[in-house]
């Protein structure tokens, strides 16, 4: 009996190692496959998908775990992005390295999260959504108008010529040569983003299975009962806002370095809604689901953009509908279908899935 | 005489024009089962809410083990050692029974974000303790076999017991139960009675709101009666039962 269980344990461990190595290899060669099969535009989309995974996981802490409907989450992405833009561009003549800016961005966004969270602590649901939506817009409008009397953000023109991400003497803007292999810029960004996305996934998982993670979910489930259990709901909610925002700050800094340009337009309400959709559609509170949601909602609109024209050409011989309009239409349709047929999200946690199927069982009985 | 655990001093609470509690004073001693009864709307639940910091009283103060309890600070009340259950069960529905009880350990544990992420030996040990203690408590109240089911899928009686386990997880000195037998059948009520007596024998003082007069009179060492927010009587059950004001309050209540 003992030996049997030890054997199976060892086998489990071996399987886990094999799976890790397998996934690691796939992730390592993935940009080369995408790059050669689909070209550079899809590589950029891949890089963006990783940024959106970070954002979705950050918002998941606030919305998915703690149940606080935050509609202004993009503000923290903006904080991280503008911090990078200000500290590494000719705008102020500062050129700090990425390893200083990104942690600072995480901290600053975290502080912004706590500041914007503090006035909303007594609000829930719709009211919280409206107020956070307002905060998100306020941050964007600040970025838009902080160009006078002192020019900080350069207003609606945004900040351009931002330094590409550089580590030590190495810049990611030019192809790198590692062990004789040439790694193009987009690939290098992919590896950096992947590393940080994995870090954020790791932190999310650790937080979920912890005293703090349970306190978040308890507040989501019943705030009064959570208080009666001795949870300091004010602090624990602020912690959720802070942690979530700091993930957004990291992603924002990476975005600024990758894009080389930031302007207030990148941080509008639509972006907040998009990230919220990633969380809800993927499977609120379930980390693999949220990752899937981030990937799907980055890739799908681009897929429709690229295919809407050619498919019409093939079917009708000419383009009937503007691909851009059709893209949003198809995207909306996809969202509606998911919500109709998978109300708990594309990949809900097993418990929640059981939940929905047992619900239908009862209806059937 | 047993030492005092809680002194409520002239607690008042109003909701607009409704005087839910008027100068309610009572004293609970260590190790007793103290009953709080009264007709519907008498203010019993309101007293619990003031006691546990969910409502801010309009007047009066609470002394717990000789220290003044800060008003409207529920987490501090829990930290001082006051735990409660709710008249309308308030579990964390989409968490498992085990997780519900684990949340109860929050107030007696430390781990923060850094510990959670790094999982240092101390955090791992604490987490293992939380887990073990939660399992013990599920056993103790008799819902161990449902540990991994969502709280909302438990039967009504099991949910009430789970709520007690969650409250016990906070290591209370005073356990306040708001109508724990409501909706239970006779055999469940009998089991509950054994459970409450066991809790008291483990050294935890129990404050019990209950409608089941037989249960209250059989279980409680002393009983206070509220009527329209006023304490009309406080004594041992045998005396309370014969008090004319109590009889009138109950008869008046049931006739109306
Ligand atoms: N949150 C509240 N807002 C307004 N009135 C309340 C509130 N809570 C209780 N009351 C009123 O206070 C009185 C006492 O209620 P309660 O304490 O629930 O009585 P009991 O638990 O003894 O049945 C009732 O008249 C009730 O309507
Ligand atoms: Mg009541």
Coordinates of C-alpha atoms and ligand atoms in Angstrom, one line a residue:
Chain A
X1 CA 0.0 0.0 0.0
X2 CA 2.7 2.4 1.1
X3 CA 5.0 1.6 -1.9
X4 CA 2.0 1.9 -4.2
X5 CA 1.2 5.4 -3.0
X6 CA 4.9 6.4 -3.1
X7 CA 5.1 5.1 -6.6
X8 CA 2.1 7.1 -7.7
X9 CA 3.4 10.1 -6.0
X10 CA 6.7 9.8 -7.8
X11 CA 4.8 9.3 -11.0
X12 CA 2.7 12.3 -10.3
X13 CA 5.8 14.3 -9.7
X14 CA 7.4 13.0 -12.9
X15 CA 4.3 13.8 -14.9
X16 CA 4.2 17.3 -13.4
X17 CA 7.9 17.9 -14.4
X18 CA 7.2 16.5 -17.8
X19 CA 4.3 18.8 -18.3
X20 CA 6.2 21.8 -17.0
X21 CA 9.1 21.1 -19.4
X22 CA 6.7 20.5 -22.3
X23 CA 4.7 23.7 -21.7
X24 CA 8.0 25.6 -21.2
X25 CA 9.3 24.4 -24.6
X26 CA 6.1 25.3 -26.3
X27 CA 6.1 28.8 -24.8
X28 CA 9.8 29.2 -25.7
X29 CA 9.4 28.4 -29.4
X30 CA 5.9 29.8 -29.7
X31 CA 7.0 33.3 -31.0
X32 CA 9.1 31.7 -33.7
X33 CA 6.2 29.6 -34.8
X34 CA 3.8 32.5 -34.8
X35 CA 6.4 34.8 -36.4
X36 CA 7.1 32.5 -39.3
X37 CA 3.6 31.3 -39.8
X38 CA 1.6 34.5 -39.3
X39 CA 4.1 37.3 -39.5
X40 CA 5.1 40.2 -37.3
X41 CA 1.6 41.7 -36.8
X42 CA 0.5 38.6 -35.0
X43 CA 3.7 38.6 -32.9
X44 CA 2.7 42.1 -31.7
X45 CA -0.7 40.8 -30.9
X46 CA 0.9 38.0 -29.0
X47 CA 2.9 40.5 -27.0
X48 CA -0.2 42.5 -26.3
X49 CA -2.1 39.3 -25.2
X50 CA 0.5 38.9 -22.5
X51 CA 0.0 42.5 -21.3
X52 CA -3.7 41.9 -21.2
X53 CA -3.3 38.7 -19.2
X54 CA -1.5 40.8 -16.6
X55 CA -4.2 43.4 -16.6
X56 CA -7.0 40.8 -16.4
X57 CA -5.3 39.1 -13.5
X58 CA -5.0 42.4 -11.7
X59 CA -8.6 43.2 -12.2
X60 CA -9.5 39.7 -11.2
X61 CA -8.2 40.3 -7.7
X62 CA -10.6 43.3 -7.3
X63 CA -13.6 42.0 -9.2
X64 CA -13.2 38.2 -9.2
X65 CA -11.8 37.7 -5.7
X66 CA -13.1 40.6 -3.6
X67 CA -16.2 41.2 -5.6
X68 CA -15.7 44.9 -6.0
X69 CA -16.9 46.0 -9.4
X70 CA -14.2 48.3 -10.7
X71 CA -14.9 50.0 -14.0
X72 CA -11.9 52.4 -13.9
X73 CA -9.2 49.8 -13.8
X74 CA -7.4 51.2 -16.9
X75 CA -6.4 54.2 -14.8
X76 CA -3.6 52.1 -13.2
X77 CA -2.4 50.9 -16.5
X78 CA -2.2 54.6 -17.4
X79 CA -0.3 55.4 -14.2
X80 CA 2.3 52.7 -15.0
X81 CA 2.6 53.8 -18.6
X82 CA 2.9 57.5 -17.9
X83 CA 5.5 56.9 -15.2
X84 CA 7.6 55.0 -17.7
X85 CA 7.1 57.6 -20.3
X86 CA 8.1 60.4 -18.0
X87 CA 11.2 58.6 -16.6
X88 CA 12.5 57.2 -19.8
X89 CA 12.0 59.7 -22.7
X90 CA 13.4 63.0 -23.9
X91 CA 10.3 64.7 -22.4
X92 CA 12.1 65.4 -19.2
X93 CA 15.4 64.1 -20.4
X94 CA 15.4 61.2 -18.0
X95 CA 16.4 57.8 -19.1
X96 CA 16.1 55.5 -16.1
X97 CA 16.5 51.7 -16.6
X98 CA 13.5 49.4 -16.7
X99 CA 14.3 47.6 -13.5
X100 CA 13.9 50.9 -11.6
X101 CA 10.8 52.1 -13.4
X102 CA 8.7 49.0 -13.4
X103 CA 8.8 48.4 -9.6
X104 CA 8.2 52.1 -9.1
X105 CA 5.2 51.9 -11.4
X106 CA 3.9 48.9 -9.4
X107 CA 4.2 50.9 -6.2
X108 CA 2.8 54.1 -7.6
X109 CA -0.2 52.3 -9.2
X110 CA -0.7 50.5 -5.9
X111 CA -0.8 53.8 -4.1
X112 CA -3.2 55.2 -6.7
X113 CA -5.3 52.0 -6.2
X114 CA -5.6 52.6 -2.5
X115 CA -6.3 56.3 -2.9
X116 CA -9.1 55.7 -5.4
X117 CA -10.4 52.8 -3.4
X118 CA -10.5 54.6 -0.1
X119 CA -13.5 56.8 -0.9
X120 CA -15.5 53.9 -2.3
X121 CA -15.2 51.5 0.7
X122 CA -18.8 51.9 1.7
X123 CA -20.1 51.4 -1.9
X124 CA -21.1 48.1 -3.5
X125 CA -22.3 46.9 -6.9
X126 CA -23.7 49.4 -9.2
X127 CA -22.8 52.4 -7.1
X128 CA -19.2 51.3 -6.9
X129 CA -19.1 50.7 -10.6
X130 CA -20.3 54.2 -11.3
X131 CA -17.8 55.9 -8.9
X132 CA -14.8 53.9 -10.2
X133 CA -15.9 54.6 -13.7
X134 CA -15.7 58.2 -12.8
X135 CA -12.3 57.8 -11.3
X136 CA -11.0 56.1 -14.4
X137 CA -12.2 59.0 -16.5
X138 CA -10.7 61.5 -14.1
X139 CA -7.3 60.0 -14.5
X140 CA -7.5 60.1 -18.2
X141 CA -8.7 63.7 -18.2
X142 CA -5.8 64.6 -15.9
X143 CA -3.4 63.1 -18.4
X144 CA -5.2 65.1 -21.1
X145 CA -4.9 68.4 -19.2
X146 CA -1.7 68.3 -17.2
X147 CA 0.2 70.2 -19.9
X148 CA -0.4 73.6 -18.5
X149 CA 0.7 75.7 -16.6
X150 CA 3.5 73.2 -16.2
X151 CA 3.8 70.7 -18.9
X152 CA 3.9 67.3 -17.2
X153 CA 2.0 64.9 -19.5
X154 CA 2.2 66.8 -22.8
X155 CA -1.6 66.8 -22.9
X156 CA -3.6 65.1 -25.8
X157 CA -0.4 64.9 -28.0
X158 CA 0.9 62.3 -25.5
X159 CA 4.6 61.5 -25.0
X160 CA 6.6 60.0 -27.9
X161 CA 10.1 58.7 -28.5
X162 CA 9.9 56.8 -25.3
X163 CA 13.0 54.7 -24.7
X164 CA 12.6 51.1 -25.7
X165 CA 13.0 48.7 -22.7
X166 CA 16.7 48.2 -22.0
X167 CA 18.3 46.0 -19.4
X168 CA 21.9 46.8 -18.6
X169 CA 23.5 47.5 -21.9
X170 CA 21.0 45.5 -23.9
X171 CA 18.1 47.1 -25.6
X172 CA 15.1 45.1 -26.7
X173 CA 14.6 47.5 -29.7
X174 CA 17.2 45.7 -31.8
X175 CA 17.6 42.0 -32.6
X176 CA 19.6 40.3 -29.8
X177 CA 22.1 37.6 -30.3
X178 CA 21.9 34.9 -27.6
X179 CA 24.1 31.9 -27.9
X180 CA 24.4 32.3 -31.6
X181 CA 20.6 32.6 -32.1
X182 CA 19.3 35.9 -33.3
X183 CA 16.3 37.0 -31.3
X184 CA 14.3 39.7 -33.0
X185 CA 12.9 42.6 -31.0
X186 CA 9.3 41.4 -30.9
X187 CA 10.5 38.0 -29.7
X188 CA 12.6 39.6 -27.0
X189 CA 9.6 41.6 -25.7
X190 CA 7.6 38.4 -25.8
X191 CA 10.1 36.7 -23.4
X192 CA 10.2 39.6 -21.1
X193 CA 6.4 39.9 -21.0
X194 CA 6.1 36.2 -20.6
X195 CA 8.4 36.3 -17.6
X196 CA 6.4 39.0 -15.9
X197 CA 3.1 37.4 -16.8
X198 CA 4.3 34.2 -15.2
X199 CA 5.3 36.1 -12.1
X200 CA 1.9 37.7 -11.9
X201 CA 0.2 34.3 -12.4
X202 CA 2.4 32.9 -9.6
X203 CA 1.5 35.8 -7.2
X204 CA -2.2 35.4 -8.1
X205 CA -2.2 31.7 -7.3
X206 CA -0.3 32.2 -4.1
X207 CA -2.7 34.9 -3.0
X208 CA -5.7 32.9 -3.9
X209 CA -4.8 30.0 -1.6
X210 CA -4.0 32.2 1.4
X211 CA -5.5 33.8 4.4
X212 CA -5.7 37.1 2.5
X213 CA -7.3 35.4 -0.6
X214 CA -10.0 33.8 1.6
X215 CA -10.7 37.1 3.3
X216 CA -11.2 38.7 -0.2
X217 CA -13.7 36.0 -1.2
X218 CA -15.4 36.2 2.2
X219 CA -16.0 39.9 1.6
X220 CA -17.4 39.1 -1.8
X221 CA -19.7 36.5 -0.5
X222 CA -21.0 38.4 2.6
X223 CA -19.4 41.5 3.9
X224 CA -21.3 41.6 7.2
X225 CA -20.5 38.0 8.0
X226 CA -16.9 38.7 7.0
X227 CA -16.8 41.6 9.5
X228 CA -18.3 39.4 12.2
X229 CA -15.5 36.9 11.6
X230 CA -13.0 39.6 12.6
X231 CA -11.9 40.6 9.1
X232 CA -11.0 44.3 8.9
X233 CA -12.9 44.8 5.7
X234 CA -11.6 48.3 5.1
X235 CA -8.0 47.2 5.1
X236 CA -8.6 44.0 3.2
X237 CA -10.5 45.8 0.5
X238 CA -7.8 48.5 0.2
X239 CA -5.3 45.6 -0.1
X240 CA -7.3 44.2 -3.0
X241 CA -7.4 47.6 -4.8
X242 CA -3.7 48.0 -4.2
X243 CA -2.6 44.6 -5.4
X244 CA -4.8 44.7 -8.4
X245 CA -3.6 48.2 -9.3
X246 CA 0.0 47.3 -8.9
X247 CA -0.4 44.5 -11.6
X248 CA -1.9 47.2 -13.8
X249 CA 1.1 49.5 -13.1
X250 CA 3.6 46.8 -14.2
X251 CA 1.7 46.1 -17.4
X252 CA 1.4 49.9 -18.1
X253 CA 5.2 50.4 -17.8
X254 CA 5.9 47.5 -20.2
X255 CA 3.3 48.9 -22.6
X256 CA 5.0 52.3 -22.7
X257 CA 8.4 50.8 -23.4
X258 CA 7.0 48.5 -26.0
X259 CA 4.9 51.0 -27.8
X260 CA 7.3 53.9 -27.6
X261 CA 4.3 56.3 -27.3
X262 CA 1.6 57.0 -24.8
X263 CA -1.4 59.3 -25.0
X264 CA -4.6 59.6 -23.0
X265 CA -6.6 58.0 -25.7
X266 CA -5.1 54.6 -24.9
X267 CA -6.7 54.6 -21.5
X268 CA -10.4 55.2 -22.2
X269 CA -13.5 53.6 -20.7
X270 CA -13.7 51.1 -23.5
X271 CA -10.4 49.6 -22.4
X272 CA -11.6 49.2 -18.8
X273 CA -14.7 47.5 -20.1
X274 CA -12.6 45.2 -22.3
X275 CA -10.5 44.1 -19.3
X276 CA -13.7 43.5 -17.3
X277 CA -15.0 41.4 -20.1
X278 CA -11.8 39.3 -20.1
X279 CA -12.4 38.6 -16.4
X280 CA -16.1 37.9 -16.6
X281 CA -16.0 35.9 -19.9
X282 CA -13.0 33.8 -18.9
X283 CA -14.5 32.8 -15.5
X284 CA -14.5 35.3 -12.6
X285 CA -12.1 34.4 -9.8
X286 CA -10.7 31.4 -11.7
X287 CA -7.1 32.2 -12.7
X288 CA -6.8 29.8 -15.8
X289 CA -10.2 31.1 -17.0
X290 CA -9.1 34.7 -16.6
X291 CA -5.9 34.0 -18.6
X292 CA -8.0 32.4 -21.3
X293 CA -10.3 35.4 -21.3
X294 CA -7.3 37.7 -21.7
X295 CA -6.0 35.7 -24.7
X296 CA -9.4 35.3 -26.4
X297 CA -10.4 38.9 -26.2
X298 CA -7.1 40.1 -27.5
X299 CA -6.9 37.6 -30.3
X300 CA -10.6 37.4 -31.4
X301 CA -11.0 41.0 -32.5
X302 CA -7.8 40.9 -34.4
X303 CA -8.8 37.6 -36.0
X304 CA -12.1 39.2 -37.1
X305 CA -10.2 42.2 -38.3
X306 CA -7.9 40.1 -40.4
X307 CA -10.5 37.7 -41.7
X308 CA -13.6 39.9 -42.2
X309 CA -12.3 41.3 -45.5
X310 CA -10.9 38.1 -47.1
X311 CA -13.9 36.0 -46.2
X312 CA -16.3 38.5 -47.8
X313 CA -14.1 38.5 -50.9
X314 CA -14.2 34.7 -51.0
X315 CA -17.9 34.5 -50.4
X316 CA -19.3 37.4 -52.4
X317 CA -16.4 38.4 -54.6
X318 CA -16.5 41.9 -53.1
X319 CA -16.5 43.6 -49.7
X320 CA -20.1 44.3 -48.6
X321 CA -19.5 45.4 -45.1
X322 CA -16.7 47.6 -43.7
X323 CA -14.4 45.0 -42.0
X324 CA -14.0 47.4 -39.0
X325 CA -17.7 47.5 -38.4
X326 CA -18.2 43.8 -39.0
X327 CA -15.4 43.1 -36.6
X328 CA -17.2 44.7 -33.7
X329 CA -20.4 43.1 -34.7
X330 CA -18.9 39.6 -34.7
X331 CA -17.1 40.3 -31.5
X332 CA -20.3 41.4 -29.8
X333 CA -22.1 38.3 -31.1
X334 CA -19.3 36.1 -29.7
X335 CA -19.7 37.8 -26.3
X336 CA -23.5 37.2 -26.3
X337 CA -23.1 33.6 -27.3
X338 CA -20.6 32.9 -24.5
X339 CA -22.8 34.5 -21.9
X340 CA -25.8 32.6 -23.2
X341 CA -24.2 29.2 -23.3
X342 CA -21.5 29.5 -20.7
X343 CA -22.9 31.9 -18.1
X344 CA -20.1 31.1 -15.6
X345 CA -17.5 32.0 -18.2
X346 CA -15.5 30.0 -20.7
X347 CA -13.5 28.2 -18.0
X348 CA -15.0 28.5 -14.6
X349 CA -13.6 26.8 -11.5
X350 CA -14.7 23.2 -11.1
X351 CA -16.9 24.1 -8.1
X352 CA -18.7 26.8 -10.0
X353 CA -19.1 24.6 -13.0
X354 CA -20.6 21.9 -10.8
X355 CA -22.8 24.7 -9.5
X356 CA -24.3 25.6 -12.9
X357 CA -24.8 22.0 -14.0
X358 CA -26.5 21.1 -10.7
X359 CA -28.7 24.2 -11.2
X360 CA -29.9 22.8 -14.6
X361 CA -30.4 19.4 -13.1
X362 CA -32.7 20.8 -10.5
X363 CA -34.6 22.6 -13.2
X364 CA -35.0 19.4 -15.1
X365 CA -36.3 17.5 -12.1
Chain B
X1 CA -20.4 33.7 42.2
X2 CA -18.8 33.4 38.8
X3 CA -16.8 36.4 37.6
X4 CA -18.4 38.8 35.1
X5 CA -17.7 38.6 31.4
X6 CA -19.9 41.3 29.9
X7 CA -21.6 44.3 31.3
X8 CA -24.1 46.1 29.0
X9 CA -24.7 49.6 30.5
X10 CA -27.9 51.4 29.5
X11 CA -27.7 50.5 25.8
X12 CA -30.1 52.4 23.6
X13 CA -30.6 52.2 19.9
X14 CA -33.2 54.1 17.8
X15 CA -34.1 53.7 14.1
X16 CA -35.8 57.0 13.2
X17 CA -38.8 57.0 15.6
X18 CA -38.5 53.3 16.5
X19 CA -36.9 52.8 19.9
X20 CA -35.4 49.3 19.3
X21 CA -33.5 49.3 22.6
X22 CA -34.1 51.6 25.6
X23 CA -31.5 51.7 28.4
X24 CA -30.9 47.9 28.3
X25 CA -28.5 46.9 31.0
X26 CA -27.4 43.3 31.7
X27 CA -24.6 41.3 33.1
X28 CA -23.3 38.0 31.7
X29 CA -21.0 35.9 33.9
X30 CA -18.2 33.6 32.7
X31 CA -19.3 30.1 31.8
X32 CA -23.0 30.6 31.9
X33 CA -25.6 30.1 29.2
X34 CA -27.5 33.3 29.2
X35 CA -30.9 33.5 27.4
X36 CA -32.3 36.6 25.7
X37 CA -35.9 36.2 24.9
X38 CA -38.9 38.4 24.0
X39 CA -41.6 38.7 21.4
X40 CA -40.8 39.4 17.8
X41 CA -39.5 42.9 17.3
X42 CA -38.5 43.2 20.9
X43 CA -34.9 44.3 20.0
X44 CA -33.0 41.1 20.6
X45 CA -31.2 41.0 17.3
X46 CA -30.6 44.7 17.6
X47 CA -28.8 44.1 20.9
X48 CA -26.6 41.5 19.1
X49 CA -25.8 43.9 16.4
X50 CA -24.7 46.6 18.9
X51 CA -22.8 44.0 20.9
X52 CA -20.8 42.8 17.8
X53 CA -20.2 46.3 16.5
X54 CA -22.4 46.2 13.5
X55 CA -24.7 49.0 14.9
X56 CA -23.6 52.1 16.6
X57 CA -25.7 52.5 19.8
X58 CA -27.3 55.9 20.5
X59 CA -26.3 55.6 24.1
X60 CA -24.7 53.3 26.7
X61 CA -21.5 51.3 26.7
X62 CA -20.3 47.7 26.7
X63 CA -17.6 46.4 29.1
X64 CA -16.1 43.1 28.1
X65 CA -13.7 41.5 30.6
X66 CA -13.5 45.0 32.2
X67 CA -12.5 46.8 29.0
X68 CA -14.8 49.1 27.1
X69 CA -15.6 47.8 23.6
X70 CA -15.2 50.3 20.8
X71 CA -18.6 51.0 19.2
X72 CA -19.1 50.0 15.6
X73 CA -15.8 48.1 15.1
X74 CA -17.0 44.5 14.4
X75 CA -13.5 43.2 13.7
X76 CA -12.3 44.5 17.1
X77 CA -15.3 42.9 18.8
X78 CA -14.3 39.6 17.2
X79 CA -10.7 40.1 18.2
X80 CA -11.8 40.7 21.8
X81 CA -13.5 37.4 21.8
X82 CA -17.1 37.9 20.8
X83 CA -18.4 35.7 18.0
X84 CA -21.9 35.3 16.7
X85 CA -24.3 33.6 14.4
X86 CA -27.1 35.3 12.4
X87 CA -30.8 34.9 12.6
X88 CA -30.9 34.7 8.8
X89 CA -27.9 32.4 8.2
X90 CA -25.1 34.4 6.7
X91 CA -22.6 31.9 5.3
X92 CA -20.1 32.4 2.5
X93 CA -22.3 30.6 0.1
X94 CA -19.9 29.9 -2.7
X95 CA -17.1 28.7 -0.4
X96 CA -16.9 25.2 0.8
X97 CA -17.9 24.3 4.4
X98 CA -14.2 23.9 5.3
X99 CA -13.3 27.3 3.8
X100 CA -16.1 29.0 5.7
X101 CA -14.5 27.8 9.0
X102 CA -11.0 28.6 7.7
X103 CA -12.2 32.2 7.3
X104 CA -13.1 32.2 11.0
X105 CA -9.4 31.7 11.8
X106 CA -8.6 35.0 10.1
X107 CA -8.7 37.0 13.3
X108 CA -6.3 34.6 15.1
X109 CA -3.7 34.4 12.3
X110 CA -1.2 36.8 10.8
X111 CA 0.0 35.9 7.3
X112 CA -0.1 38.9 4.9
X113 CA 0.7 39.3 1.3
X114 CA 4.4 38.7 1.6
X115 CA 3.9 35.5 3.6
X116 CA 1.2 34.4 1.1
X117 CA 3.5 34.9 -1.9
X118 CA 6.7 33.6 -0.4
X119 CA 5.1 30.8 1.7
X120 CA 7.9 30.8 4.2
X121 CA 7.9 28.0 6.8
X122 CA 6.0 30.1 9.3
X123 CA 3.2 30.8 6.9
X124 CA 3.1 27.2 5.8
X125 CA 2.8 26.1 9.4
X126 CA 0.1 28.7 10.1
X127 CA -1.8 27.6 7.0
X128 CA -1.6 23.9 8.1
X129 CA -2.9 24.9 11.6
X130 CA -5.8 26.8 10.1
X131 CA -6.7 23.7 8.0
X132 CA -6.4 21.3 10.8
X133 CA -8.4 23.4 13.3
X134 CA -11.1 24.0 10.7
X135 CA -11.4 20.2 10.2
X136 CA -11.6 19.6 13.9
X137 CA -14.4 22.2 14.3
X138 CA -16.4 20.7 11.4
X139 CA -16.1 17.4 13.3
X140 CA -17.0 19.0 16.5
X141 CA -20.3 20.4 15.1
X142 CA -21.0 17.3 13.1
X143 CA -20.7 18.4 9.5
X144 CA -17.3 16.9 8.7
X145 CA -18.7 14.8 5.9
X146 CA -19.7 17.9 4.0
X147 CA -16.3 19.6 4.3
X148 CA -15.8 20.1 0.6
X149 CA -19.4 21.0 -0.4
X150 CA -20.4 24.5 -1.0
X151 CA -22.0 26.0 2.0
X152 CA -25.2 26.8 0.1
X153 CA -25.7 23.1 -0.7
X154 CA -25.8 22.1 2.9
X155 CA -29.1 21.3 4.6
X156 CA -30.6 24.0 6.7
X157 CA -29.6 22.4 10.0
X158 CA -26.1 21.7 8.7
X159 CA -25.8 25.4 7.7
X160 CA -26.8 26.5 11.2
X161 CA -24.2 24.1 12.7
X162 CA -21.6 25.3 10.1
X163 CA -22.2 28.9 11.2
X164 CA -21.5 27.9 14.8
X165 CA -18.3 26.2 13.7
X166 CA -17.2 29.3 11.9
X167 CA -17.9 31.4 15.0
X168 CA -16.0 29.0 17.2
X169 CA -13.0 29.2 14.9
X170 CA -12.5 32.8 16.1
X171 CA -11.8 31.4 19.6
X172 CA -14.5 33.4 21.3
X173 CA -15.0 33.9 25.0
X174 CA -18.6 34.8 24.3
X175 CA -20.6 33.0 21.7
X176 CA -23.8 34.8 20.7
X177 CA -26.4 32.6 18.9
X178 CA -29.3 34.3 17.3
X179 CA -32.2 31.8 17.1
X180 CA -30.1 28.8 16.3
X181 CA -33.0 26.4 16.5
X182 CA -35.2 28.3 14.1
X183 CA -36.5 26.0 11.5
X184 CA -35.1 22.9 13.1
X185 CA -37.2 19.8 13.8
X186 CA -37.3 18.2 17.2
X187 CA -34.4 15.8 16.8
X188 CA -32.2 18.5 15.3
X189 CA -33.1 20.8 18.2
X190 CA -32.1 18.1 20.6
X191 CA -28.7 17.7 18.9
X192 CA -28.3 21.4 19.0
X193 CA -28.9 21.4 22.7
X194 CA -26.2 18.9 23.2
X195 CA -23.9 21.0 21.1
X196 CA -24.5 24.2 23.0
X197 CA -24.0 22.4 26.4
X198 CA -20.8 21.0 25.0
X199 CA -19.6 24.4 24.0
X200 CA -20.3 25.8 27.5
X201 CA -18.5 22.8 29.0
X202 CA -15.5 23.8 26.9
X203 CA -15.4 27.1 28.8
X204 CA -17.2 29.3 26.3
X205 CA -19.9 31.6 27.6
X206 CA -23.1 31.4 25.5
X207 CA -25.6 34.2 24.9
X208 CA -28.7 32.7 23.3
X209 CA -31.6 34.3 21.6
X210 CA -34.3 31.7 21.1
X211 CA -38.0 31.4 20.6
X212 CA -38.3 27.8 21.6
X213 CA -39.3 28.5 25.3
X214 CA -38.7 24.9 26.3
X215 CA -35.2 25.0 24.9
X216 CA -34.4 28.3 26.6
X217 CA -35.8 27.3 30.0
X218 CA -34.1 23.9 29.9
X219 CA -30.7 25.2 28.8
X220 CA -30.1 28.6 30.3
X221 CA -28.7 29.5 33.7
X222 CA -30.2 32.9 33.5
X223 CA -32.6 34.7 31.2
X224 CA -33.4 38.3 30.4
X225 CA -36.7 39.3 28.8
X226 CA -37.0 42.2 26.4
X227 CA -40.3 43.8 25.4
X228 CA -40.5 46.8 23.1
X229 CA -36.8 47.4 23.6
X230 CA -37.0 47.4 27.4
X231 CA -35.6 44.8 29.7
X232 CA -38.6 43.7 31.8
X233 CA -37.0 40.9 33.8
X234 CA -33.6 39.1 34.4
X235 CA -33.4 36.0 36.5
X236 CA -33.2 32.2 36.6
X237 CA -35.7 30.5 34.3
X238 CA -38.0 29.3 37.1
X239 CA -38.5 32.8 38.3
X240 CA -38.8 34.4 34.8
X241 CA -41.5 31.9 33.9
X242 CA -43.7 33.1 36.7
X243 CA -43.1 36.8 36.2
X244 CA -46.5 38.5 35.4
X245 CA -44.9 41.0 33.1
X246 CA -43.3 38.3 31.1
X247 CA -46.5 36.3 30.9
X248 CA -48.3 39.4 29.7
X249 CA -45.7 40.3 27.2
X250 CA -45.9 36.8 25.7
X251 CA -49.6 36.5 25.9
X252 CA -50.1 40.0 24.5
X253 CA -47.7 39.1 21.7
X254 CA -49.4 35.9 20.7
X255 CA -52.9 37.4 20.9
X256 CA -52.0 40.4 18.7
Ligands
LIG1 N1 -31.8 48.1 10.4 C1 -33.0 48.5 10.9 N2 -33.6 49.6 10.4 C2 -34.8 50.0 11.0 N3 -35.4 49.4 11.9 C3 -34.9 48.3 12.5 C4 -33.6 47.8 12.0 N4 -33.3 46.7 12.7 C5 -34.3 46.5 13.5 N5 -35.3 47.4 13.4 C6 -36.5 47.6 14.2 O1 -36.1 47.5 15.6 C7 -37.0 46.7 16.3 C8 -36.4 45.5 16.9 O2 -36.0 44.6 15.9 P1 -35.1 43.3 16.2 O3 -34.0 43.6 17.0 O4 -34.9 42.6 14.9 O5 -36.2 42.4 17.0 P2 -36.1 40.8 17.5 O6 -34.8 40.3 17.0 O7 -36.3 40.9 18.9 O8 -37.2 40.2 16.8 C9 -38.1 46.3 15.3 O9 -39.2 47.2 15.4 C10 -37.4 46.4 13.9 O10 -38.3 46.8 12.9
LIG2 MG1 -34.3 38.8 15.8

